[in-house]
Amino acid sequence: MSRPTVAGVARAAGVSVASVSRVLNGLPATEEMVERVQRAVEELGYVPDARARSLKVGRTFQLTLAVADVGNPVYVTMMRAVEEVVAAAGYRLVVTTTGPDVVDEVALVRGMARGYADGLVISPLRVDEDLIKSIRECEVPVVVAGNVPAKTGVDTVRANSPKGILLAVEHLTARGRRQIAFVNGPADTVPGTARAKGFADAMKEFNLRSAGEIEAADFTFAAGRDAGKTLFKKSGPNAVICANDLLAVGVMHELAAYGLEVPNDVAVVGMDDSELAEQSFPPLTSVNLGSAERGRRAAELLLARIEDSTRTPRRIVVQPSLSVRRSTP
Amino acid sequence: MSRPTVAGVARAAGVSVASVSRVLNGLPATEEMVERVQRAVEELGYVPDARARSLKVGRTFQLTLAVADVGNPVYVTMMRAVEEVVAAAGYRLVVTTTGPDVVDEVALVRGMARGYADGLVISPLRVDEDLIKSIRECEVPVVVAGNVPAKTGVDTVRANSPKGILLAVEHLTARGRRQIAFVNGPADTVPGTARAKGFADAMKEFNLRSAGEIEAADFTFAAGRDAGKTLFKKSGPNAVICANDLLAVGVMHELAAYGLEVPNDVAVVGMDDSELAEQSFPPLTSVNLGSAERGRRAAELLLARIEDSTRTPRRIVVQPSLSVRRSTP
DNA sequence: TTGTAGGCGTTATCAT
DNA sequence: ATGATAACGCCTACAA
């Protein structure tokens, strides 16, 4: 009992394959024809083969979102936003994980090049020439939710994290905190470098001296804990800005272990304003870098480019805001 | 500048398409032939079309994992485990979200039926006859990470949540807590019914009277907060078991709002032992329902069935354990 | 309105 | 070892 094909359905219904295809795609046909085909389809349990179909029509109606770490709640926000836009346009969204390394990212873009999906949204942590090259050469449209050089020639939607850090520093100083430390993610990542510079600039703008900077090994909770340990071994800041929410929550745990109270002894600000910021205790003041909007815009750009591959690439920047919660005074 | 195909490569290299295909698939060929083909491939930037390839060979080397809610950290654990097994076997894993409704689940199974992937792991929240039917009729192997009737005839890997709740009750009583309440998810879900029964049985086993039961609207943080509100309006338990970690964290937030301290005033136990349990504050004592192992086993069953579709379906049950943290005394 | 036939890009069979 | 050619399952001119 092999799988039925259009031919099988046609035979069972006593009509031609063309008629079957027409009925299936809602093209005009007689009442009776529709009737017969549908009965046959029902009986055989026929399901069209997506590969063959897309091979013919040139579309899969699938879109892919590639993220570095499914455990990072910022991607949850982004996924939800992308999914919504994409589903409304009649596409199915699939998510794949790349891990933190560029090579995996490159492999993904290369592999996705042909046939798996009609388009791709990637949010790369690290960018190198290889990745840029693979994006340029990709046969299906790619939208980057993040920062790649303009020469890459693709649509991008990125956050303004320096501005976000400025908001955080401003907020902290307004609440009387001036010994501000910064826990960054790896400096060799795109967000890592942007945030390092953003912190330096923001502190200068407010005429403050950094109360310590740590480079965590990853953008993860565990790395945040580690960072917290070294941070409070060497300095005594009364505020910490963290490069994302996971790091911030990790740091808060370490603070508790040191018997320090948030926000009274130390204020903590995260970045991303993910669901975790709301769920953490105390709820985390966090820089909203517009992940939802970035996801939405990225999806829209992708759909637009699928419709018209000749439009000139846009580079959208989403502005941040601050979600003040209980981890700051 | 259209996309190059084998034909284009063949022309550019001055050889036949068959030779190109052979070189690409590592079949025996002359040094020179390999050389010429590879140069042409390089020059044209040729990438094979996955659809056409899989149409011919009958495999996509993609596997799909469908989850109800990407925001639920238990799926993160499961995804990681599945991904690991699947990648080691040379498959690519893609994740799709179904939402909480059966109809979406059914649509997914139906749609996935042909061509998108070589197999499917689903973890359905709600199960009805339609879903069972679509699973039975699915043209590609399906493994259910959860509970469906044996008549469905598929491999399943499920948790033993009643046993898990028993461990929780045992732990709480051992620590002197006997006024135990239960915050469940929706009772019309598979885990919801299992856990409701599990709680009732466990309480009976320990000769305890329930100190309140709430049915949350969802397995989410927000629903946990809502549940917490009504819970402490009507009764004064000194311990709460929650049907998953998100609910537990929501309840803990509400406890704090009421000025109650965890674990001194009220002990809280979650279920799933997800990353959130570790990240929450205080760290959450949680019933480990073996999500990682379930993911691993599910992936293994799927791969095994792809190799041999005739093997008799297995129904694996993973046993729980308790991860004791600071939310219980 | 319906049927016939060609081709989407690939691999596999069969000659050479 | 290499080349021509027939499928894989579907859609869509084009013809009837």
XYZ file of C-alpha atoms (C1' of nucleotides) in Angstrom:
690
model
C 0.000 0.000 0.000
C 2.070 2.807 -1.373
C 1.131 6.441 -1.002
C -1.493 7.657 -3.422
C -0.571 10.273 -6.003
C -2.614 12.423 -8.308
C -2.430 9.595 -10.788
C -3.925 7.189 -8.273
C -6.704 9.593 -7.430
C -7.373 10.170 -11.102
C -7.618 6.479 -11.738
C -9.906 5.907 -8.781
C -12.152 8.766 -9.834
C -12.061 7.819 -13.471
C -10.847 11.242 -14.565
C -7.582 12.785 -15.710
C -4.773 13.980 -13.492
C -5.318 17.495 -14.739
C -8.855 17.473 -13.441
C -7.707 16.234 -10.076
C -5.160 18.982 -9.872
C -7.733 21.550 -10.871
C -10.252 20.484 -8.287
C -7.534 20.438 -5.646
C -6.518 23.973 -6.506
C -10.064 25.258 -6.691
C -10.089 25.950 -10.393
C -13.428 25.858 -12.222
C -14.928 22.399 -12.669
C -18.272 20.709 -12.821
C -20.192 19.934 -9.677
C -19.951 16.286 -10.502
C -16.234 16.439 -11.193
C -15.572 18.067 -7.839
C -17.733 15.460 -6.214
C -15.964 12.497 -7.774
C -12.467 13.805 -7.131
C -13.180 14.651 -3.544
C -14.622 11.251 -2.893
C -11.561 9.596 -4.327
C -9.265 11.857 -2.339
C -11.169 11.040 0.814
C -11.145 7.346 0.128
C -7.469 7.063 -0.615
C -6.445 9.528 2.045
C -4.530 11.446 -0.544
C -2.240 14.261 0.554
C -0.334 16.270 -2.054
C 3.432 16.028 -1.983
C 4.811 19.376 -0.937
C 8.173 18.798 -2.605
C 6.787 17.999 -5.999
C 4.361 20.850 -5.751
C 6.990 23.391 -4.803
C 9.385 22.007 -7.360
C 6.811 22.913 -9.958
C 5.474 26.192 -8.648
C 8.789 27.381 -7.253
C 7.507 28.076 -3.783
C 7.374 26.130 -0.560
C 5.280 28.553 1.455
C 7.649 27.919 4.288
C 9.820 30.553 5.901
C 12.669 29.883 8.270
C 13.748 31.760 11.350
C 17.212 30.880 12.597
C 18.153 31.726 16.162
C 21.321 31.102 18.106
C 19.800 29.780 21.311
C 16.229 28.678 21.877
C 16.821 29.091 25.594
C 17.200 32.831 25.243
C 13.828 34.393 25.948
C 14.444 37.292 23.606
C 14.015 34.893 20.729
C 10.662 33.815 22.072
C 9.422 37.370 21.755
C 10.835 37.636 18.290
C 9.493 34.279 17.154
C 5.998 35.163 18.272
C 6.097 38.389 16.293
C 7.513 36.788 13.169
C 5.077 33.916 13.358
C 2.116 36.252 13.513
C 3.049 38.240 10.422
C 4.099 35.230 8.451
C 1.022 33.178 9.277
C -1.242 36.031 8.247
C 0.419 35.948 4.853
C -0.263 32.243 4.450
C 3.221 30.972 5.191
C 4.307 28.377 7.667
C 7.158 29.351 9.953
C 9.827 26.919 11.016
C 12.535 27.662 13.506
C 16.022 26.262 13.526
C 18.827 26.638 16.000
C 22.309 27.521 14.866
C 24.320 27.675 18.039
C 26.750 30.504 18.741
C 29.283 29.780 16.004
C 29.517 31.515 12.632
C 30.306 28.331 10.788
C 26.940 26.864 11.707
C 25.267 30.036 10.614
C 27.062 29.909 7.299
C 26.185 26.255 6.843
C 22.576 27.058 7.490
C 22.403 29.895 5.000
C 24.176 27.784 2.409
C 21.955 24.793 3.015
C 18.806 26.818 3.066
C 19.888 28.234 -0.219
C 17.757 25.952 -2.220
C 14.425 24.453 -1.618
C 13.832 24.250 2.082
C 12.150 27.613 2.396
C 11.163 30.675 0.435
C 13.019 32.989 2.748
C 15.073 33.267 5.863
C 15.329 35.540 8.871
C 18.589 35.224 10.738
C 19.803 36.897 13.865
C 23.526 36.181 13.866
C 25.613 36.601 16.979
C 28.889 36.667 15.105
C 29.498 37.922 11.598
C 32.468 37.329 9.336
C 33.260 37.585 5.657
C 32.146 34.041 5.053
C 28.730 34.724 6.458
C 28.384 37.913 4.460
C 29.365 36.045 1.351
C 26.897 33.257 1.981
C 24.123 35.757 2.566
C 24.887 37.577 -0.641
C 24.931 34.341 -2.578
C 21.850 32.883 -0.978
C 19.270 31.979 -3.583
C 16.360 32.889 -1.369
C 15.797 36.256 0.274
C 17.484 36.763 3.627
C 16.599 39.367 6.207
C 19.033 39.997 9.011
C 17.602 40.831 12.411
C 20.809 42.381 13.608
C 23.750 44.216 12.202
C 25.690 43.384 9.068
C 27.668 45.744 6.837
C 25.620 47.675 4.308
C 27.636 46.102 1.507
C 25.930 42.814 2.297
C 23.039 44.260 0.361
C 20.213 42.769 2.381
C 17.317 44.108 4.375
C 18.206 44.506 8.005
C 16.319 45.399 11.145
C 18.465 46.217 14.074
C 18.207 47.578 17.562
C 19.799 50.728 18.846
C 21.501 49.286 21.867
C 23.811 52.239 22.590
C 20.737 54.395 22.893
C 19.207 51.725 25.094
C 22.169 51.745 27.424
C 21.963 55.499 27.536
C 18.385 55.198 28.761
C 19.530 52.769 31.430
C 22.347 55.009 32.653
C 20.052 57.992 32.644
C 17.483 56.117 34.685
C 20.047 54.925 37.201
C 21.615 58.335 37.720
C 18.168 59.864 38.099
C 17.655 57.400 40.935
C 20.947 58.401 42.474
C 23.104 55.516 41.354
C 26.467 56.538 39.995
C 28.708 53.533 40.613
C 27.567 51.654 37.576
C 29.104 48.401 36.401
C 28.480 46.611 33.123
C 28.203 42.916 32.468
C 28.603 42.329 28.783
C 28.361 39.212 26.669
C 31.305 38.030 24.564
C 33.070 41.013 22.991
C 33.574 39.176 19.709
C 29.848 39.148 19.032
C 27.983 41.858 17.189
C 25.735 42.792 20.093
C 28.697 42.470 22.443
C 30.799 45.069 20.674
C 27.864 47.416 20.175
C 26.974 47.275 23.835
C 30.537 47.723 25.048
C 30.847 50.870 23.021
C 27.381 51.980 24.043
C 28.250 51.665 27.698
C 31.496 53.594 27.322
C 29.763 56.371 25.414
C 26.861 56.589 27.817
C 29.144 56.819 30.836
C 31.125 59.545 29.169
C 27.983 61.437 28.342
C 27.014 61.406 32.000
C 30.533 62.118 33.175
C 30.743 58.870 35.078
C 33.587 56.475 35.696
C 32.838 52.823 35.096
C 32.563 50.803 38.284
C 33.709 47.648 36.563
C 33.200 45.757 33.361
C 32.936 42.035 32.945
C 32.828 40.076 29.768
C 30.669 37.024 30.307
C 31.470 33.879 28.368
C 28.013 33.737 26.801
C 24.659 35.446 26.819
C 23.380 32.853 29.280
C 22.189 32.554 32.857
C 25.179 30.455 33.894
C 27.583 32.997 32.423
C 25.723 35.714 34.316
C 26.313 33.904 37.582
C 29.991 33.539 36.838
C 30.222 37.187 35.930
C 28.460 38.145 39.134
C 31.051 36.279 41.154
C 34.027 38.119 39.763
C 32.202 41.421 39.676
C 31.589 41.633 43.390
C 34.947 40.233 44.242
C 36.687 43.295 42.958
C 34.402 46.276 43.171
C 31.349 47.527 44.934
C 29.031 49.080 42.367
C 25.571 50.153 43.438
C 24.147 49.449 40.018
C 24.739 46.925 37.263
C 23.648 47.018 33.665
C 23.630 43.659 31.928
C 23.786 43.011 28.218
C 20.667 40.859 28.321
C 18.028 39.570 30.697
C 19.545 36.133 31.211
C 22.818 37.670 32.341
C 20.925 40.042 34.617
C 19.025 37.247 36.286
C 22.255 35.329 36.758
C 23.853 38.353 38.356
C 20.861 38.842 40.646
C 21.218 35.302 41.895
C 24.831 35.927 42.741
C 23.935 39.161 44.497
C 21.533 37.252 46.689
C 24.280 34.786 47.480
C 26.427 37.690 48.637
C 23.591 38.909 50.830
C 23.061 41.997 48.728
C 19.542 43.203 48.172
C 18.061 44.309 44.860
C 17.384 47.198 44.381
C 18.380 48.652 47.760
C 22.017 47.639 47.757
C 22.451 47.182 44.059
C 20.155 48.154 41.218
C 20.044 45.837 38.231
C 19.027 46.617 34.678
C 18.696 43.996 31.976
C 18.323 44.308 28.239
C 15.723 42.821 25.850
C 12.697 43.205 28.082
C 11.861 39.572 27.491
C 9.244 37.518 29.281
C 11.938 36.585 31.755
C 12.200 40.209 32.913
C 8.613 40.028 34.027
C 9.006 36.576 35.533
C 12.162 37.233 37.503
C 12.101 38.305 41.102
C 12.219 41.140 41.696
C 10.807 41.899 38.270
C 13.624 43.227 36.191
C 13.921 46.751 34.892
C 14.977 46.147 31.325
C 15.821 48.013 28.174
C 13.240 47.152 25.585
C 15.182 46.825 22.365
C 12.007 46.248 20.422
C 12.399 42.527 19.794
C 8.744 42.159 18.924
C 8.800 45.071 16.544
C 12.074 43.910 15.060
C 10.549 40.506 14.444
C 7.484 42.042 12.881
C 9.435 44.373 10.638
C 11.859 41.636 9.628
C 8.978 39.408 8.621
C 7.379 42.195 6.651
C 10.600 42.972 4.832
C 11.017 39.329 3.970
C 7.510 39.016 2.583
C 7.928 42.198 0.620
C 11.158 40.994 -0.904
C 9.652 37.662 -1.828
C 7.034 39.586 -3.764
C 9.532 41.908 -5.362
C 13.155 40.863 -5.358
C 14.311 44.070 -7.005
C 13.436 46.546 -4.281
C 16.440 48.280 -2.785
C 17.425 46.855 0.585
C 16.186 48.745 3.600
C 18.041 49.139 6.843
C 15.592 49.721 9.638
C 16.594 50.754 13.127
C 14.126 50.220 15.935
C 14.361 52.612 18.842
C 14.554 51.379 22.415
C 12.538 52.266 25.463
C 12.936 51.450 29.128
C 10.592 49.146 31.014
C 10.982 50.142 34.628
C 10.242 47.435 37.136
C 11.279 46.660 40.680
C 14.962 45.868 40.280
C 15.785 49.563 40.245
C 14.834 52.041 42.977
C 21.039 35.333 -13.897
C 18.962 32.343 -13.003
C 20.041 29.709 -10.511
C 22.435 27.117 -11.850
C 21.319 23.498 -12.010
C 23.139 20.259 -12.621
C 22.564 20.868 -16.301
C 24.287 24.235 -16.090
C 27.214 22.776 -14.218
C 27.439 19.947 -16.718
C 27.509 22.359 -19.609
C 30.112 24.571 -17.956
C 32.302 21.585 -17.175
C 31.747 19.987 -20.539
C 30.519 16.727 -19.047
C 27.177 14.970 -18.595
C 24.667 15.631 -15.846
C 25.123 12.091 -14.639
C 28.801 12.722 -14.044
C 28.044 15.890 -12.137
C 25.616 14.044 -9.941
C 28.140 11.302 -9.344
C 30.903 13.645 -8.328
C 28.538 15.515 -6.046
C 27.552 12.302 -4.330
C 31.086 11.016 -4.027
C 30.692 8.113 -6.405
C 33.777 6.843 -8.200
C 35.147 9.139 -10.890
C 38.413 10.192 -12.444
C 40.641 12.684 -10.734
C 40.198 14.969 -13.676
C 36.431 14.603 -13.722
C 36.195 15.529 -10.049
C 38.447 18.469 -10.700
C 36.433 19.827 -13.612
C 33.074 19.426 -11.915
C 34.228 21.026 -8.715
C 35.638 23.984 -10.535
C 32.370 24.503 -12.383
C 30.383 24.167 -9.162
C 32.606 26.704 -7.499
C 32.421 29.111 -10.386
C 28.673 29.049 -10.754
C 28.003 28.908 -7.044
C 25.870 25.867 -7.578
C 23.794 24.546 -4.684
C 21.679 21.407 -5.157
C 17.927 21.789 -4.891
C 16.765 19.988 -1.802
C 13.239 19.495 -3.107
C 14.247 17.843 -6.324
C 16.755 15.725 -4.539
C 14.324 14.513 -1.923
C 11.649 14.005 -4.545
C 13.974 11.534 -6.141
C 15.523 9.832 -3.151
C 12.405 9.957 -1.004
C 14.054 11.614 1.965
C 14.427 15.184 3.115
C 16.794 14.573 6.006
C 14.694 16.999 7.947
C 12.771 16.166 11.082
C 10.137 18.324 12.690
C 9.406 18.948 16.336
C 6.056 20.551 17.020
C 5.483 22.264 20.341
C 2.483 24.116 21.685
C 4.246 27.149 23.090
C 7.817 28.241 22.481
C 7.577 30.375 25.608
C 7.293 27.317 27.806
C 10.777 26.464 29.045
C 10.049 22.778 29.227
C 10.131 22.698 25.456
C 13.551 24.272 25.468
C 14.867 21.330 27.419
C 13.146 18.919 25.111
C 14.267 20.678 21.947
C 17.881 20.602 23.036
C 17.708 16.881 23.662
C 15.950 16.102 20.400
C 18.303 18.307 18.448
C 21.336 16.537 19.811
C 20.192 13.048 18.867
C 18.864 14.083 15.515
C 21.934 16.068 14.500
C 24.182 13.154 15.397
C 22.204 11.065 12.937
C 22.726 13.573 10.154
C 19.285 15.131 10.200
C 18.334 18.760 10.468
C 15.757 19.621 13.096
C 13.123 22.255 12.565
C 10.690 23.414 15.183
C 7.175 24.621 14.605
C 4.634 26.046 16.978
C 1.084 24.779 17.007
C -0.606 26.799 19.693
C -2.885 25.200 22.277
C -5.675 24.055 19.954
C -6.158 20.557 18.576
C -7.221 21.799 15.190
C -3.830 23.388 14.617
C -2.159 20.214 15.713
C -4.251 18.205 13.291
C -3.545 20.657 10.496
C 0.145 20.336 11.180
C 0.169 16.554 11.135
C -1.904 16.537 7.972
C 0.263 19.130 6.288
C 3.484 17.528 7.352
C 2.168 14.324 5.941
C 3.975 14.652 2.723
C 7.311 16.038 1.853
C 8.247 18.566 4.468
C 10.040 16.170 6.735
C 10.933 12.535 7.176
C 9.385 12.368 10.602
C 7.634 14.269 13.307
C 7.743 14.529 17.067
C 4.653 16.102 18.569
C 3.794 16.925 22.134
C 0.073 17.601 22.001
C -1.714 19.392 24.813
C -5.139 18.242 23.734
C -6.028 15.012 21.969
C -9.212 14.106 20.163
C -10.343 11.539 17.627
C -9.401 13.796 14.761
C -5.843 14.063 15.958
C -5.592 10.333 16.506
C -6.915 9.768 13.029
C -4.484 12.199 11.463
C -1.585 10.582 13.284
C -2.610 7.129 12.107
C -2.931 8.320 8.562
C 0.250 10.352 8.531
C 2.542 9.221 5.752
C 5.660 9.875 7.730
C 6.489 8.387 11.123
C 5.137 10.251 14.126
C 6.350 9.936 17.688
C 4.217 11.383 20.428
C 5.967 12.905 23.395
C 2.950 12.645 25.605
C -0.053 10.430 26.013
C -2.300 9.100 23.287
C -4.404 5.924 23.324
C -2.546 2.734 22.490
C -4.865 2.175 19.552
C -3.193 5.118 17.845
C -0.465 2.672 17.071
C 2.504 5.001 17.361
C 5.610 5.170 19.455
C 5.095 7.280 22.536
C 7.285 8.575 25.302
C 5.438 9.955 28.234
C 6.071 11.175 31.722
C 4.705 9.672 34.892
C 3.250 12.805 36.380
C 1.126 11.115 39.074
C 4.281 9.566 40.421
C 5.917 12.964 40.189
C 3.188 14.569 42.226
C 3.525 11.796 44.748
C 7.196 12.697 45.135
C 6.215 16.317 45.672
C 3.608 15.518 48.307
C 5.988 13.163 50.033
C 8.673 15.826 50.100
C 6.304 18.459 51.463
C 4.922 16.259 54.216
C 8.429 15.240 55.177
C 9.121 18.929 55.665
C 6.024 19.294 57.781
C 3.688 20.830 55.254
C 0.244 19.284 55.223
C -2.025 22.051 53.935
C -1.243 21.452 50.314
C -2.991 23.207 47.444
C -2.744 22.396 43.777
C -2.636 24.770 40.835
C -3.406 22.828 37.713
C -3.461 23.799 34.070
C -6.624 23.425 31.997
C -8.441 20.221 32.904
C -9.302 19.489 29.290
C -5.667 18.941 28.414
C -3.892 15.621 28.617
C -1.339 16.723 31.215
C -4.095 18.604 33.035
C -6.257 15.545 33.600
C -3.308 13.352 34.480
C -2.082 15.801 37.054
C -5.498 16.387 38.595
C -5.890 12.683 39.137
C -2.323 12.387 40.319
C -2.839 15.030 42.953
C -6.049 13.450 44.225
C -4.406 10.033 44.439
C -1.290 11.335 46.124
C -3.271 13.204 48.746
C -5.327 10.132 49.454
C -2.198 8.044 49.752
C -0.896 10.411 52.413
C -4.257 10.765 54.088
C -4.402 14.481 53.443
C -7.250 16.787 52.588
C -6.679 19.132 49.685
C -6.158 22.729 50.749
C -7.578 24.042 47.510
C -7.426 23.366 43.814
C -7.336 25.918 41.053
C -7.580 25.325 37.383
C -5.496 27.919 35.593
C -6.569 29.067 32.170
C -3.283 28.034 30.576
C 0.104 26.619 31.383
C 1.523 30.145 31.445
C 3.031 32.665 33.823
C 0.081 35.030 33.511
C -2.357 32.242 34.281
C -0.236 31.340 37.305
C -0.580 34.859 38.641
C -4.320 34.785 38.186
C -4.508 31.444 39.903
C -2.440 32.732 42.769
C -4.884 35.565 43.327
C -7.911 33.354 43.750
C -5.985 30.739 45.660
C -5.017 32.975 48.531
C -8.327 34.713 48.598
C -10.073 31.625 49.778
C -7.696 29.416 51.664
C -4.457 29.502 53.534
C -2.333 26.571 52.391
C 1.253 26.328 53.562
C 2.312 24.590 50.413
C 1.389 24.732 46.730
C 2.148 22.274 43.981
C 1.884 23.697 40.482
C 1.364 21.770 37.283
C 4.400 23.356 35.682
C 7.213 25.788 36.376
C 5.637 28.777 34.669
C 2.530 28.463 36.824
C 4.715 28.083 39.906
C 6.654 31.233 39.176
C 3.420 33.110 38.574
C 2.082 31.904 41.903
C 5.297 32.919 43.670
C 4.926 36.434 42.329
C 1.428 36.633 43.714
C 2.601 35.297 47.054
C 5.123 38.097 47.235
C 2.372 40.572 46.466
C 0.451 39.198 49.439
C 3.505 39.611 51.616
C 3.952 35.879 52.007
C 7.450 34.483 52.037
C 8.656 31.433 50.143
C 9.383 28.902 51.597
C 8.752 30.045 55.182
C 5.104 30.942 54.850
C 4.308 28.888 51.814
C 6.361 26.217 50.108
C 6.110 26.030 46.321
C 6.822 23.079 44.058
C 6.809 23.287 40.285
C 6.852 20.609 37.645
C 9.163 20.093 34.646
C 12.394 21.142 36.289
C 13.052 23.484 33.405
C 15.748 26.115 33.181
C 13.266 28.526 34.683
C 13.240 26.550 37.936
C 16.903 27.289 38.323
C 16.539 30.900 37.244
C 13.594 31.796 39.451
C 14.032 33.313 42.849
C 14.061 31.573 45.154
C 15.188 28.709 42.953
C 12.226 26.437 42.506
C 11.925 22.933 43.836
C 10.523 21.108 40.868
C 9.458 17.676 39.785
C 11.757 16.541 37.029
C 9.516 14.773 34.571
C 12.475 13.822 32.438
C 11.902 16.247 29.578
C 15.439 15.831 28.346
C 15.257 12.079 28.463
C 11.824 12.105 26.884
C 13.165 14.228 24.061
C 16.117 11.929 23.605
C 14.055 8.778 23.623
C 11.461 10.272 21.298
C 14.159 11.209 18.821
C 15.663 7.744 19.022
C 12.312 6.084 18.446
C 11.697 8.298 15.459
C 15.040 7.505 13.881
C 14.550 3.813 14.524
C 11.146 3.852 12.893
C 12.444 5.713 9.871
C 14.937 2.897 9.426
C 12.359 0.198 9.970
C 8.725 1.121 9.632
C 7.529 -2.341 10.591
C 8.727 -2.478 14.172
C 5.953 -2.694 16.709
C 5.235 0.624 18.412
C 6.810 1.104 21.794
C 5.283 2.997 24.668
C 8.004 4.293 26.913
C 7.372 5.823 30.311
C 10.068 7.966 31.856
C 10.185 8.043 35.615
C 10.289 11.326 37.520
C 12.605 12.572 40.212
C 12.529 15.580 42.471
C 14.948 18.480 42.174
C 14.940 20.093 45.566
C 15.818 23.758 45.632
C 15.090 26.688 47.901
C 11.360 27.145 47.420
C 10.659 24.362 49.872
C 11.936 24.217 53.444
C -14.994 21.854 -19.287
C -11.705 18.162 -19.731
C -7.576 15.482 -21.234
C -2.680 15.011 -23.015
C 1.944 15.957 -22.542
C 6.048 18.382 -21.135
C 9.064 19.809 -17.650
C 10.540 21.525 -12.663
C 16.029 19.437 -10.874
C 17.597 15.496 -9.262
C 19.215 10.593 -9.052
C 19.531 5.825 -10.884
C 19.394 2.498 -14.600
C 21.236 1.074 -18.539
C 24.172 1.101 -22.278
C 28.546 2.302 -24.076
C 34.309 5.487 -16.051
C 30.985 8.049 -18.548
C 26.726 9.478 -21.035
C 21.871 9.342 -22.424
C 17.386 8.785 -20.412
C 13.628 7.511 -17.478
C 11.460 8.352 -13.500
C 10.032 11.007 -8.631
C 4.772 13.798 -8.197
C 3.018 17.749 -9.447
C 1.187 21.803 -12.293
C -0.070 24.122 -16.574
C 0.066 25.276 -21.371
C -2.171 23.633 -25.147
C -5.273 20.850 -27.629
C -9.729 18.715 -27.996
